[in-house]
PDB file of C-alpha atoms and ligand atoms in Angstrom:
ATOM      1  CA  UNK R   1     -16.107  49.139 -72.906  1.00 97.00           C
ATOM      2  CA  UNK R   2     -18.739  46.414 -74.076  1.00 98.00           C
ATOM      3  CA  UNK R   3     -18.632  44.590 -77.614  1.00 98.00           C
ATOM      4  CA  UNK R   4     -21.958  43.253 -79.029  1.00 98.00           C
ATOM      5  CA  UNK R   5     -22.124  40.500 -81.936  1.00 98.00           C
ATOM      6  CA  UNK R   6     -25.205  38.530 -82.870  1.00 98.00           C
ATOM      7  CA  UNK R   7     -23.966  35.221 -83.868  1.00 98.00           C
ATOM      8  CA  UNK R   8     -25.453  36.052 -87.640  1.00 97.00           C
ATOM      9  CA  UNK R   9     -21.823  38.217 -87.518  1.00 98.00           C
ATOM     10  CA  UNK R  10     -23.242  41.540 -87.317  1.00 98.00           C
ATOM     11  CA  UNK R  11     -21.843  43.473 -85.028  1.00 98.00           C
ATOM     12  CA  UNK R  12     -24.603  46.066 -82.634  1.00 98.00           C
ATOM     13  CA  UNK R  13     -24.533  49.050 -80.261  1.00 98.00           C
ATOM     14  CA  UNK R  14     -24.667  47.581 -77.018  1.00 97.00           C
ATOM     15  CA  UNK R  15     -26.406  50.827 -75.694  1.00 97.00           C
ATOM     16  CA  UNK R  16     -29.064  50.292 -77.662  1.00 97.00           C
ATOM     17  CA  UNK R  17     -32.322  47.884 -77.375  1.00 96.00           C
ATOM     18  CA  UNK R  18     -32.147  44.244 -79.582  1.00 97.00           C
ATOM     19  CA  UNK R  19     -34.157  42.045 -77.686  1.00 96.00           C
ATOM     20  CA  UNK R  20     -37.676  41.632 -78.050  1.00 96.00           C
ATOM     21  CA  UNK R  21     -40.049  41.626 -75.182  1.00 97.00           C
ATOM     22  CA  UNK R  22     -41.286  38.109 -75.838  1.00 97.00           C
ATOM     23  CA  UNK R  23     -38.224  36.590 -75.937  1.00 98.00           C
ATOM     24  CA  UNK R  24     -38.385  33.871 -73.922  1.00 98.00           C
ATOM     25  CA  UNK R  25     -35.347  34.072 -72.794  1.00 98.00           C
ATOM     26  CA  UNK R  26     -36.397  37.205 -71.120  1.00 97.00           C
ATOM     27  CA  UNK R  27     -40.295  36.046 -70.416  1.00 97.00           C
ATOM     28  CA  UNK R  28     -38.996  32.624 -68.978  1.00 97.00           C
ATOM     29  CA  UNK R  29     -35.303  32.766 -68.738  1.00 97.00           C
ATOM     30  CA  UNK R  30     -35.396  29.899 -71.487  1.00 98.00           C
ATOM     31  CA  UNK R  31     -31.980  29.629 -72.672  1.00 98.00           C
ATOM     32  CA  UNK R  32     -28.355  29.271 -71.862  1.00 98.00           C
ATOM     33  CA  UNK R  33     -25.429  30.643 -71.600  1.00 98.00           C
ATOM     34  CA  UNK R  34     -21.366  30.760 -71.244  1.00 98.00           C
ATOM     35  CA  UNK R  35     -19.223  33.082 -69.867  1.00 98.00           C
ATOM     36  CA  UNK R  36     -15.467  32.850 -71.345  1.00 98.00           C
ATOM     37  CA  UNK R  37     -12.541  34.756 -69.808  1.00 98.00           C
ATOM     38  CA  UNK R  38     -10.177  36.433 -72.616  1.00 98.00           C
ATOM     39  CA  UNK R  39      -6.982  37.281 -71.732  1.00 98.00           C
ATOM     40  CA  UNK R  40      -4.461  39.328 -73.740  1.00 96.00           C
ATOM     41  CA  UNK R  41      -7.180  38.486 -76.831  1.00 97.00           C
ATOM     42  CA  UNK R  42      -7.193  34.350 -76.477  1.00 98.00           C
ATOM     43  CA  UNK R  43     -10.064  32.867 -75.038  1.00 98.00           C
ATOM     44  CA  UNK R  44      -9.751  30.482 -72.269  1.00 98.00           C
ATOM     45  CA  UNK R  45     -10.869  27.104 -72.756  1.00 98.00           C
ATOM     46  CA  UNK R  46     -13.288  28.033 -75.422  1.00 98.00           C
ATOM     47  CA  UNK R  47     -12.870  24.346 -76.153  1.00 98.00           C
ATOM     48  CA  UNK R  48     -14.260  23.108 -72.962  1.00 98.00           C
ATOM     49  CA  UNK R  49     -16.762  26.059 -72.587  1.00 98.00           C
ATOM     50  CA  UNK R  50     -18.843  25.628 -76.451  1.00 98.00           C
ATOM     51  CA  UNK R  51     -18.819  21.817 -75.542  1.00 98.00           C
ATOM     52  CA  UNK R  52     -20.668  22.845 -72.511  1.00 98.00           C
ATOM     53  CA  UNK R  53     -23.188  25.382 -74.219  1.00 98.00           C
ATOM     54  CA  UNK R  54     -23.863  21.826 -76.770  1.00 98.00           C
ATOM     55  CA  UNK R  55     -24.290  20.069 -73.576  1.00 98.00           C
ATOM     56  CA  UNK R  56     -26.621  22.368 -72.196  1.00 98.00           C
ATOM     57  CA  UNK R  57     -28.726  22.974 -74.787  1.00 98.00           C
ATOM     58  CA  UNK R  58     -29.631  18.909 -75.062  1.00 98.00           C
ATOM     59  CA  UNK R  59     -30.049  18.880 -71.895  1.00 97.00           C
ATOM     60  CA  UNK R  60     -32.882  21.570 -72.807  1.00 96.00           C
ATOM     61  CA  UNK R  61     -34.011  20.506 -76.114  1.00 97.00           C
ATOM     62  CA  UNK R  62     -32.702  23.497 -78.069  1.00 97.00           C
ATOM     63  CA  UNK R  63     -30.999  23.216 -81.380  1.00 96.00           C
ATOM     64  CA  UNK R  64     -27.625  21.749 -81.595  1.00 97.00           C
ATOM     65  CA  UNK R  65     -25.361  25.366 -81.121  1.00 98.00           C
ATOM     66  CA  UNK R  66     -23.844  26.186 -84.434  1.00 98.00           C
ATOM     67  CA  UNK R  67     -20.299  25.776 -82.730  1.00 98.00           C
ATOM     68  CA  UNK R  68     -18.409  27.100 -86.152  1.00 98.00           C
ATOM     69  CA  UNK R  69     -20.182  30.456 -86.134  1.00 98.00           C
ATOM     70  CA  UNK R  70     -19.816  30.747 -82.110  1.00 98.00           C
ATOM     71  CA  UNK R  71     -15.996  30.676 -82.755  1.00 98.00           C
ATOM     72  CA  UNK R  72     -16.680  33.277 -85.106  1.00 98.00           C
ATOM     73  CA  UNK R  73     -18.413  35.300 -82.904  1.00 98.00           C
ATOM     74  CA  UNK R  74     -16.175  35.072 -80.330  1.00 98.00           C
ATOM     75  CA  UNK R  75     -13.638  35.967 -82.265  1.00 98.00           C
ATOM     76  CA  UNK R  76     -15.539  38.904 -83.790  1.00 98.00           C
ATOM     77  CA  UNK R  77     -15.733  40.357 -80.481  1.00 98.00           C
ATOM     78  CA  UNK R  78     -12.232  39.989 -79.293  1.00 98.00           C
ATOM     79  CA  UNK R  79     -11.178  41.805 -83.138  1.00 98.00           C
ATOM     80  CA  UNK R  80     -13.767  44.694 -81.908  1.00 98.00           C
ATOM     81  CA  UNK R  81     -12.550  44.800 -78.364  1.00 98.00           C
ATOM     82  CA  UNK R  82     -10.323  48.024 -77.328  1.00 97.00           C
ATOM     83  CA  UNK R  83     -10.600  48.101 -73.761  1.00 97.00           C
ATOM     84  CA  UNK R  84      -8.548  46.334 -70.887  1.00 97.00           C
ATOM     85  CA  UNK R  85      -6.403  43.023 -71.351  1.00 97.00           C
ATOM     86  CA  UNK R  86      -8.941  40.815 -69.740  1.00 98.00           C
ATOM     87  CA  UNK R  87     -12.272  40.672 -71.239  1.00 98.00           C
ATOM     88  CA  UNK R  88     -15.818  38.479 -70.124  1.00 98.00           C
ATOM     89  CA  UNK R  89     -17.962  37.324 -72.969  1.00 98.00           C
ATOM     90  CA  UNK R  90     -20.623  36.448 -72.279  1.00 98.00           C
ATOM     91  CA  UNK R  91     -22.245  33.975 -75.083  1.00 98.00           C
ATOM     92  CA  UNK R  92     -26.302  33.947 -74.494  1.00 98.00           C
ATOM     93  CA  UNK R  93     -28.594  31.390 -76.712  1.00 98.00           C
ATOM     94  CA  UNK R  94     -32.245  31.494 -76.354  1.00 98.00           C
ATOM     95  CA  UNK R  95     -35.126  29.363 -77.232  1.00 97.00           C
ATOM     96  CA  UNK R  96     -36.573  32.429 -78.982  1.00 97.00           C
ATOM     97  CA  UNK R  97     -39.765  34.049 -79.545  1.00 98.00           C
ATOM     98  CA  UNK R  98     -43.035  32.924 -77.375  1.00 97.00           C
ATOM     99  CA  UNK R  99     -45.695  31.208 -79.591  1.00 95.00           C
ATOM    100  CA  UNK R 100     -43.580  31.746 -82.787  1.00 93.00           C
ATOM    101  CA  UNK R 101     -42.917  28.036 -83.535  1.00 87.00           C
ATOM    102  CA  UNK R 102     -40.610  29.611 -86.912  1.00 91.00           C
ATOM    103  CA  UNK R 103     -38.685  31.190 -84.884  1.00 91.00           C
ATOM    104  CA  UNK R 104     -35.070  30.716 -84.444  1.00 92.00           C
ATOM    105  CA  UNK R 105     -32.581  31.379 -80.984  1.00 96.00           C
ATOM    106  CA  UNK R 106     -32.092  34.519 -80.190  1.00 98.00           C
ATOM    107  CA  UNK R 107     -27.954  34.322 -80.160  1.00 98.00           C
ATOM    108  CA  UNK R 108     -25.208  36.686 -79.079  1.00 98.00           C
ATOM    109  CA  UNK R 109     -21.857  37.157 -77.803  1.00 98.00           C
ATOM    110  CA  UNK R 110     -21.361  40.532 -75.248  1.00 98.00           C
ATOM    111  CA  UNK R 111     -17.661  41.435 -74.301  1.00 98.00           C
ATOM    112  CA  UNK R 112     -17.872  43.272 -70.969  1.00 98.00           C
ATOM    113  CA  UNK R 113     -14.929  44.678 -68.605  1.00 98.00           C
ATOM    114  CA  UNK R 114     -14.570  42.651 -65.268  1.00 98.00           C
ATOM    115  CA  UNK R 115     -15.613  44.169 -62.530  1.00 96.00           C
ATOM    116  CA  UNK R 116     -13.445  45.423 -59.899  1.00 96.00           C
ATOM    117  CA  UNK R 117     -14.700  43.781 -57.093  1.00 95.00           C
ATOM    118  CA  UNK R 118     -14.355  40.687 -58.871  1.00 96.00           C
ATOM    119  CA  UNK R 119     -10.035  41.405 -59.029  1.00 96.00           C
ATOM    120  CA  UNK R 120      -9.953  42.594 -55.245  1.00 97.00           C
ATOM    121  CA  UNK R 121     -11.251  38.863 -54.654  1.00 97.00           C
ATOM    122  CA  UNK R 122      -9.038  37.078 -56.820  1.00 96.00           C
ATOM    123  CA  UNK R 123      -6.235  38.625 -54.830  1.00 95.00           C
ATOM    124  CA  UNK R 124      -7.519  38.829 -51.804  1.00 97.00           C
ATOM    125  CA  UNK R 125     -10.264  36.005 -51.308  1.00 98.00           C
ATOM    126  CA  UNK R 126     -13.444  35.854 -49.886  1.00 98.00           C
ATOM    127  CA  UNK R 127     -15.691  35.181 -46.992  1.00 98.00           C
ATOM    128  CA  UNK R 128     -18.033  32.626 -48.282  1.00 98.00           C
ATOM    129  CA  UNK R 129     -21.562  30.998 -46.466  1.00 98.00           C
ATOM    130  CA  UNK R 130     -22.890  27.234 -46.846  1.00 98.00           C
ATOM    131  CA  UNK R 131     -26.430  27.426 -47.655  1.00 98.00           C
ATOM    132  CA  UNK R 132     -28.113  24.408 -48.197  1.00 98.00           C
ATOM    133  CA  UNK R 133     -30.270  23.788 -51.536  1.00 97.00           C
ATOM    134  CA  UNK R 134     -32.790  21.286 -50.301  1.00 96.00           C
ATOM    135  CA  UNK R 135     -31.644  18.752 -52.789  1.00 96.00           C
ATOM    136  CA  UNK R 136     -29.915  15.637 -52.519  1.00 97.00           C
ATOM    137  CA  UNK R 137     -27.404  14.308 -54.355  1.00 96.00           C
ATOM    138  CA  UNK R 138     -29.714  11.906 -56.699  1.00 96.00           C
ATOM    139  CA  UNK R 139     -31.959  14.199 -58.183  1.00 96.00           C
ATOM    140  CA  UNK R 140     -30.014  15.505 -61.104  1.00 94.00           C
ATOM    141  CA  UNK R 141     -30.394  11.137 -61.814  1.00 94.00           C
ATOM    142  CA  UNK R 142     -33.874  11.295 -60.448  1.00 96.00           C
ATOM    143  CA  UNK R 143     -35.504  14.490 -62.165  1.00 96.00           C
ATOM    144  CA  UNK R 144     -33.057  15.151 -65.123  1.00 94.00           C
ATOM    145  CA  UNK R 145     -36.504  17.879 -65.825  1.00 95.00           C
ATOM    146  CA  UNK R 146     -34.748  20.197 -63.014  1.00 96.00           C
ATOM    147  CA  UNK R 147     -31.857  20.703 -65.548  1.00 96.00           C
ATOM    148  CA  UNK R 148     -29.650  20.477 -62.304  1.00 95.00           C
ATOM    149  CA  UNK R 149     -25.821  20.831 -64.300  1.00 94.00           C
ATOM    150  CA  UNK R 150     -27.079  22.543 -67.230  1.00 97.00           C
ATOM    151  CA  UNK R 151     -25.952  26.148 -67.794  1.00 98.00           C
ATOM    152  CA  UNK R 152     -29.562  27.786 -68.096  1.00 98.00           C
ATOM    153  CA  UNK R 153     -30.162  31.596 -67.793  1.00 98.00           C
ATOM    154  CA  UNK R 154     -32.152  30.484 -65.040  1.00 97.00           C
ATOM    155  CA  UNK R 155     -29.833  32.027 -62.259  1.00 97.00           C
ATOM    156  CA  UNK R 156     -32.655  33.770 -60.254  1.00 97.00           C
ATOM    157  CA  UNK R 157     -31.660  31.231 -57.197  1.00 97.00           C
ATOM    158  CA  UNK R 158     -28.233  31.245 -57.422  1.00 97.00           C
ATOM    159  CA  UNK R 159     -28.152  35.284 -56.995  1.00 98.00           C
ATOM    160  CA  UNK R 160     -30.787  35.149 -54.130  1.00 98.00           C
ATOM    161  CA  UNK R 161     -28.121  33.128 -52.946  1.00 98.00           C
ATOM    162  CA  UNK R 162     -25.692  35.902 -53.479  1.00 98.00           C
ATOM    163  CA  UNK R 163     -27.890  38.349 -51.666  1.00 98.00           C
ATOM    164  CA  UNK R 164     -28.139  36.061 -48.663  1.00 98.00           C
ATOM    165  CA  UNK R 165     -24.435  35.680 -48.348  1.00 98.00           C
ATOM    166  CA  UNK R 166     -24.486  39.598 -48.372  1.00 98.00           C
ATOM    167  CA  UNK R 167     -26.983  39.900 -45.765  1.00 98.00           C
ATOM    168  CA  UNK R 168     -25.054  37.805 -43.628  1.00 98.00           C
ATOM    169  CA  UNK R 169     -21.556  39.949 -44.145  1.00 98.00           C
ATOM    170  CA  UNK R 170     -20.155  37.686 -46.790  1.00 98.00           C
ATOM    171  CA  UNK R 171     -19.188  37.645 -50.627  1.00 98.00           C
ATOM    172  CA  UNK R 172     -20.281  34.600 -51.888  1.00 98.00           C
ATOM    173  CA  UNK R 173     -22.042  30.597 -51.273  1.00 98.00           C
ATOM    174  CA  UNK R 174     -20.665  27.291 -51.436  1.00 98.00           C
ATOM    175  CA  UNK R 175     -24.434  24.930 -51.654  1.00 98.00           C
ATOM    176  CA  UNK R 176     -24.746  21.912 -50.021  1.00 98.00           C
ATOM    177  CA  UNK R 177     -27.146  19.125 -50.334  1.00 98.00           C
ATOM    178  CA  UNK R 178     -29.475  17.724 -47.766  1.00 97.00           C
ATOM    179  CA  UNK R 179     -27.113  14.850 -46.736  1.00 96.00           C
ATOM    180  CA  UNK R 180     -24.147  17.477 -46.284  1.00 97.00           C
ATOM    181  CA  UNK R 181     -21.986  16.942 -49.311  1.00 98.00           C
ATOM    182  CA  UNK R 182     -20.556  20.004 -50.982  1.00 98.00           C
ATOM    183  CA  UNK R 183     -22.097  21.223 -53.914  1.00 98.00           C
ATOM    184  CA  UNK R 184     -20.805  24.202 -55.726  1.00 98.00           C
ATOM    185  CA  UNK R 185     -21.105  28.065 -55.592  1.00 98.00           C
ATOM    186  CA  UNK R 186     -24.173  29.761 -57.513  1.00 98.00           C
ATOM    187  CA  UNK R 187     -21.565  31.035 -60.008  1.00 98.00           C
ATOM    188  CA  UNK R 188     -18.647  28.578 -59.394  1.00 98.00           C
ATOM    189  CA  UNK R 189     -17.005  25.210 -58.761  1.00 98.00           C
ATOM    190  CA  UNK R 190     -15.714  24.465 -55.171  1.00 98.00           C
ATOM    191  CA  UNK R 191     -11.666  22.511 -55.173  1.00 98.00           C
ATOM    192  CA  UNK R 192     -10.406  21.741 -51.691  1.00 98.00           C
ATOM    193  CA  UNK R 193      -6.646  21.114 -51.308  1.00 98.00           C
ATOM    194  CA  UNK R 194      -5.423  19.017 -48.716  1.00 98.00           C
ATOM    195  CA  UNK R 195      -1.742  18.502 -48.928  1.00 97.00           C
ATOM    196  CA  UNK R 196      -0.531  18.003 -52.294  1.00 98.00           C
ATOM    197  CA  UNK R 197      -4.003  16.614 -53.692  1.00 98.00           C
ATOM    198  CA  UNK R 198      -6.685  18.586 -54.993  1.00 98.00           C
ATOM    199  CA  UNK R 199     -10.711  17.555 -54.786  1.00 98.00           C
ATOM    200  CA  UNK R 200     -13.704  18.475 -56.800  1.00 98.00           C
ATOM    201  CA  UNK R 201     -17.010  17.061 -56.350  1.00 98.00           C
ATOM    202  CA  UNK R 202     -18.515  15.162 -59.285  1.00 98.00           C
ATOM    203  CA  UNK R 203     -20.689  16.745 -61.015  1.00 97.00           C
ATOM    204  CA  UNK R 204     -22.991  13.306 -61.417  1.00 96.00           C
ATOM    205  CA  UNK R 205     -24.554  14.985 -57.797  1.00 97.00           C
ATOM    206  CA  UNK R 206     -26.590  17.987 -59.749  1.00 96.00           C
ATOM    207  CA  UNK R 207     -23.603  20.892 -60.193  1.00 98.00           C
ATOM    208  CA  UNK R 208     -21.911  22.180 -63.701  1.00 97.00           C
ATOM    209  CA  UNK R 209     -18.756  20.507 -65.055  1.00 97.00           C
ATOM    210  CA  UNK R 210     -16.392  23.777 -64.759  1.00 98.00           C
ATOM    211  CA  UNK R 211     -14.111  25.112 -67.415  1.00 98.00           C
ATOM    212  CA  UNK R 212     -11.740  26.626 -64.533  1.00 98.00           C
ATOM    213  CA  UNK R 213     -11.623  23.312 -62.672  1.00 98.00           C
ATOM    214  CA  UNK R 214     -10.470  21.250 -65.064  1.00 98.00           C
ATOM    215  CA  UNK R 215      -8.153  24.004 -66.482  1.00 98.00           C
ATOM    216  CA  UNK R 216      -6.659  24.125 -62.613  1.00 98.00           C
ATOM    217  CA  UNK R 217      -6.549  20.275 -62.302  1.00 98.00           C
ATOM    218  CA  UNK R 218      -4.930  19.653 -65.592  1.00 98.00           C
ATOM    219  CA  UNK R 219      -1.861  22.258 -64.912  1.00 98.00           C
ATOM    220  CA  UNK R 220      -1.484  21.390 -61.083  1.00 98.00           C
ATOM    221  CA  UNK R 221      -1.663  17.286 -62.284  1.00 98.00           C
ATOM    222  CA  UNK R 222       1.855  18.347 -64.915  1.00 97.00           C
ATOM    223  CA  UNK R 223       3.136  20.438 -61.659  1.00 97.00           C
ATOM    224  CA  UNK R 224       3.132  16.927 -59.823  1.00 98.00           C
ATOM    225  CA  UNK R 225       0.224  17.406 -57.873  1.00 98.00           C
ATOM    226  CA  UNK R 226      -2.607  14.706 -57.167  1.00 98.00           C
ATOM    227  CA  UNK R 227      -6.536  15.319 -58.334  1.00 98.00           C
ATOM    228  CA  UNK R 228      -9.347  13.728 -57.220  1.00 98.00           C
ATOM    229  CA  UNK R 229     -13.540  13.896 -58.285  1.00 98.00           C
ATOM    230  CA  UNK R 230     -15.385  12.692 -55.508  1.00 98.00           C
ATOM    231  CA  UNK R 231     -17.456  13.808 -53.049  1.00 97.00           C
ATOM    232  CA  UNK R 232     -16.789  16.195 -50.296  1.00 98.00           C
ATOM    233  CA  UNK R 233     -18.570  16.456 -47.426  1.00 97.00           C
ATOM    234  CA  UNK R 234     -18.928  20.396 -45.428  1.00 97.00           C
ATOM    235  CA  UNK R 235     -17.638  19.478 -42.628  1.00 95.00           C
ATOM    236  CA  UNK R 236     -14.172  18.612 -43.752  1.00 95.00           C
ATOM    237  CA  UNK R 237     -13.836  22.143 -44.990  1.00 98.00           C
ATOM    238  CA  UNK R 238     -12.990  23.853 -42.034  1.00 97.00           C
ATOM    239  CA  UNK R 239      -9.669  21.454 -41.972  1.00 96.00           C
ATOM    240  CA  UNK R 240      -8.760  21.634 -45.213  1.00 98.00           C
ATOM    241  CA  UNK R 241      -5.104  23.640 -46.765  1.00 98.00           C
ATOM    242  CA  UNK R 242      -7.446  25.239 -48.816  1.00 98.00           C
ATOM    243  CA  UNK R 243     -10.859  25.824 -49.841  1.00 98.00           C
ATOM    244  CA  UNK R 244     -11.571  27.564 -53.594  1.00 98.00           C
ATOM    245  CA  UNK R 245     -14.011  28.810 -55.683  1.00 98.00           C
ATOM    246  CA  UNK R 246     -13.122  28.794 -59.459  1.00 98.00           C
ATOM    247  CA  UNK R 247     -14.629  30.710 -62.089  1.00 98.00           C
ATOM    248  CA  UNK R 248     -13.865  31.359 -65.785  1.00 98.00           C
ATOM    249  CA  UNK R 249     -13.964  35.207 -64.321  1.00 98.00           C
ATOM    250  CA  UNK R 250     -12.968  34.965 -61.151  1.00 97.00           C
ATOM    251  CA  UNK R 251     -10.229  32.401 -61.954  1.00 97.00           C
ATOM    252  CA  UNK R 252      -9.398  30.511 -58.460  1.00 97.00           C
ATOM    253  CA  UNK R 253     -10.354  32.857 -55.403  1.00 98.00           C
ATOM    254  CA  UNK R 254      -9.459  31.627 -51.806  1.00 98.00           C
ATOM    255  CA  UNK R 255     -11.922  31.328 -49.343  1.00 98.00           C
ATOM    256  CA  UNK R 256     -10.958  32.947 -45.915  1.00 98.00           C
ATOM    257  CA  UNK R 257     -13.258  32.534 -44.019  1.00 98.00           C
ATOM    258  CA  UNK R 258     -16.560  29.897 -43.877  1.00 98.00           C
ATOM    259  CA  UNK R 259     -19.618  30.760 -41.867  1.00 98.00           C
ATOM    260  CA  UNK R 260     -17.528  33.342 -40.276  1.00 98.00           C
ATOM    261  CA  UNK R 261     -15.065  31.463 -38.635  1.00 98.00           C
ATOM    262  CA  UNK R 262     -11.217  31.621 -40.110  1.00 98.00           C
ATOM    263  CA  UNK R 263     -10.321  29.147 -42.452  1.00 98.00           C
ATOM    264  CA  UNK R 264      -6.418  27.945 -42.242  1.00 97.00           C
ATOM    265  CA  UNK R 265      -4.521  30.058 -43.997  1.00 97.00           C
ATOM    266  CA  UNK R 266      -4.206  29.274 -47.903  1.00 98.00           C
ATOM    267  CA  UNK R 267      -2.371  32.030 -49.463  1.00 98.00           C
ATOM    268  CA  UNK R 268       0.548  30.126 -49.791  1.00 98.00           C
ATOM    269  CA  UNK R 269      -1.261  27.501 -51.383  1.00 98.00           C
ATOM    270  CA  UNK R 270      -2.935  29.975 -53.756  1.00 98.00           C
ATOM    271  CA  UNK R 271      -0.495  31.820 -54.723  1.00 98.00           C
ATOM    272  CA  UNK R 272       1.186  28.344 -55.734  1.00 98.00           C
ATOM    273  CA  UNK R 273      -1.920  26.986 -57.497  1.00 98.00           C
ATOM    274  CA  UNK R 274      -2.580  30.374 -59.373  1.00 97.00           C
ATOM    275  CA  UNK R 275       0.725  30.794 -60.197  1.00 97.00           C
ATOM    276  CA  UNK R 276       0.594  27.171 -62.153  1.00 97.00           C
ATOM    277  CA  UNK R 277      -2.330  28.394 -63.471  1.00 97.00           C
ATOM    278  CA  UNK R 278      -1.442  31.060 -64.753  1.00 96.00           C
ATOM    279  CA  UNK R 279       1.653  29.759 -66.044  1.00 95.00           C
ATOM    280  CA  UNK R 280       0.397  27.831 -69.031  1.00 92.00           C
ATOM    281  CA  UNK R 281      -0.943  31.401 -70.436  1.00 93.00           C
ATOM    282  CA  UNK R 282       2.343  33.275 -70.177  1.00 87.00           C
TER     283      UNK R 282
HETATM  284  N1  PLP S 301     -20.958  26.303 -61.343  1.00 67.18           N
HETATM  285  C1  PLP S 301     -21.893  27.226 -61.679  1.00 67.18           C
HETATM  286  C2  PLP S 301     -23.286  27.072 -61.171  1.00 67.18           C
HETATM  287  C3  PLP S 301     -21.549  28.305 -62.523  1.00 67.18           C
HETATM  288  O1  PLP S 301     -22.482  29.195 -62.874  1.00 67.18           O
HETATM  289  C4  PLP S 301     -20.207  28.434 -62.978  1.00 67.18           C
HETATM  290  C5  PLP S 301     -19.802  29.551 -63.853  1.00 67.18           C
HETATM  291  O2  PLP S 301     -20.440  30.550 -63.944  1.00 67.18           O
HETATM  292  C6  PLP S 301     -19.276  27.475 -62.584  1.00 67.18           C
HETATM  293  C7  PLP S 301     -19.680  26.420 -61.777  1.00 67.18           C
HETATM  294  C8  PLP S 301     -17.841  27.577 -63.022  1.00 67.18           C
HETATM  295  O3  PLP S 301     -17.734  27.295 -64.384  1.00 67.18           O
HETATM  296  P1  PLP S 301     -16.526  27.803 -65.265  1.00 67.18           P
HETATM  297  O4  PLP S 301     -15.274  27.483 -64.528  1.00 67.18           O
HETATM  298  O5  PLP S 301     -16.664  26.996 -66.505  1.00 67.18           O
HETATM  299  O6  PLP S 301     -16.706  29.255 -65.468  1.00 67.18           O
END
């Protein structure tokens, strides 16, 4: 089941062809995007996630989203929607048409199903690689023109980095910089646990501010737990309770295993953390 609106409000066969070829979100991947998870027909942090497409699009000179008619959209979608509980929408804004300078984003909203193998890893976690991004930590400061921590459609590098981690036997990547400080995964945001305090990494070092992070933080902080933004370093990942990778889609999936060697075991901890989660949705 998928569920096409163009964020004009008219609703479109997503089977069929709207784009045009000189998009240049397709000729460039100029644009941006968010991907929300619905549940039970609420959207998750939709909040959070259209402050984020703002956010990204002045990070990349585009139009101020029209955030009004995005809500719309969204909810258009989840009205038109008659598949499973859980949907993805994707919401997609590009700079438009190449050499038009009249021409206005391309913008849409696409409800999809989630994919199976995504479920098998929220319950069952991952393997994961580090692969290192050749960055350091100061260039999102130093070269703000890399539009490190903006959510472009630019994702070329991040699923190369998916197809690495499957080369070498694994599901997904957690990045690090050049001086060894976790980044984040090429679709996700990395949280560590180590006893009753959770850690994120800022995301002042290059990576996206994630919806699912802060959702996590917020409910484990009113379940008594501890949270912390700073930086973490790879090498105290092999010792931690827990290593994560959250996603609006993938919600918080455990990482078993790093590099291929065994990470403690964290499905206690999970199952604890997605439980509190989960908990402010029931
Ligand atoms: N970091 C990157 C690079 C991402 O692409 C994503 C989501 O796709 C995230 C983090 C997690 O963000 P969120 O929890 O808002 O989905």
């Amino acid at each position: 089941m998928r569920v096409l609106a163009f964020l004009d409000g008219t609703l479109a066969d997503p089977d069929q062809a709207h784009l045009r070829v000189d998009d240049l979100g397709v000729l460039r991947g100029d644009g941006i995007f968010e991907t929300i998870l619905v549940t039970d027909g609420k959207p998750r942090e939709l909040g959070p996630h259209l402050d984020r497409l703002a956010r990204s699009a002045a990070m990349m000179d585009l139009p101020e989203p029209d955030r009004a008619a995005w809500e719309r959209v969204v909810q258009l979608v989840i009205d038109n929607w008659s598949g499973s509980s859980e949907i993805a929408l994707k919401l997609v804004l590009t700079r438009g048409i190449e050499g038009d300078p009249s021409s206005t984003p391309t913008a849409f909203a696409l409800g999809m199903e989630i994919d199976e193998k995504v479920k098998r890893a929220r319950a069952e976690g991952i393997a994961a690689i580090t692969l290192d991004r050749g960055i350091g930590t100061d260039v999102a400061e130093r070269a703000p023109w890399l539009l490190l921590g903006a959510k472009s459609l630019s994702y070329a590098i991040n699923m190369a980095a998916v197809r690495e981690a499957a080369r070498r036997g694994a599901a997904d990547v957690i990045f690090t910089a050049t001086d060894g400080s976790v980044l984040e995964g090429p679709t996700s945001t990395v949280i560590v646990a180590r006893g009753r305090t959770l850690y994120t990494p800022p995301p002042t070092i290059g990576i996206l501010p994630g919806t699912t992070q802060g959702d996590v933080f917020r409910a484990a902080e009113r379940a008594g737990w501890t949270t912390k933004v700073e930086p973490l370093r790879v090498a105290e990942l092999a010792s931690a309770d827990g290593v994560f990778l959250a996603s609006s889609v993938r919600k918080l999936t455990r990482v078993h295993t790093l590099d291929g060697e065994a990470l403690p075991d964290s499905t206690e901890v999970h199952a604890e953390l997605a439980r509190t989660y989960e908990a402010q949705y029931a």
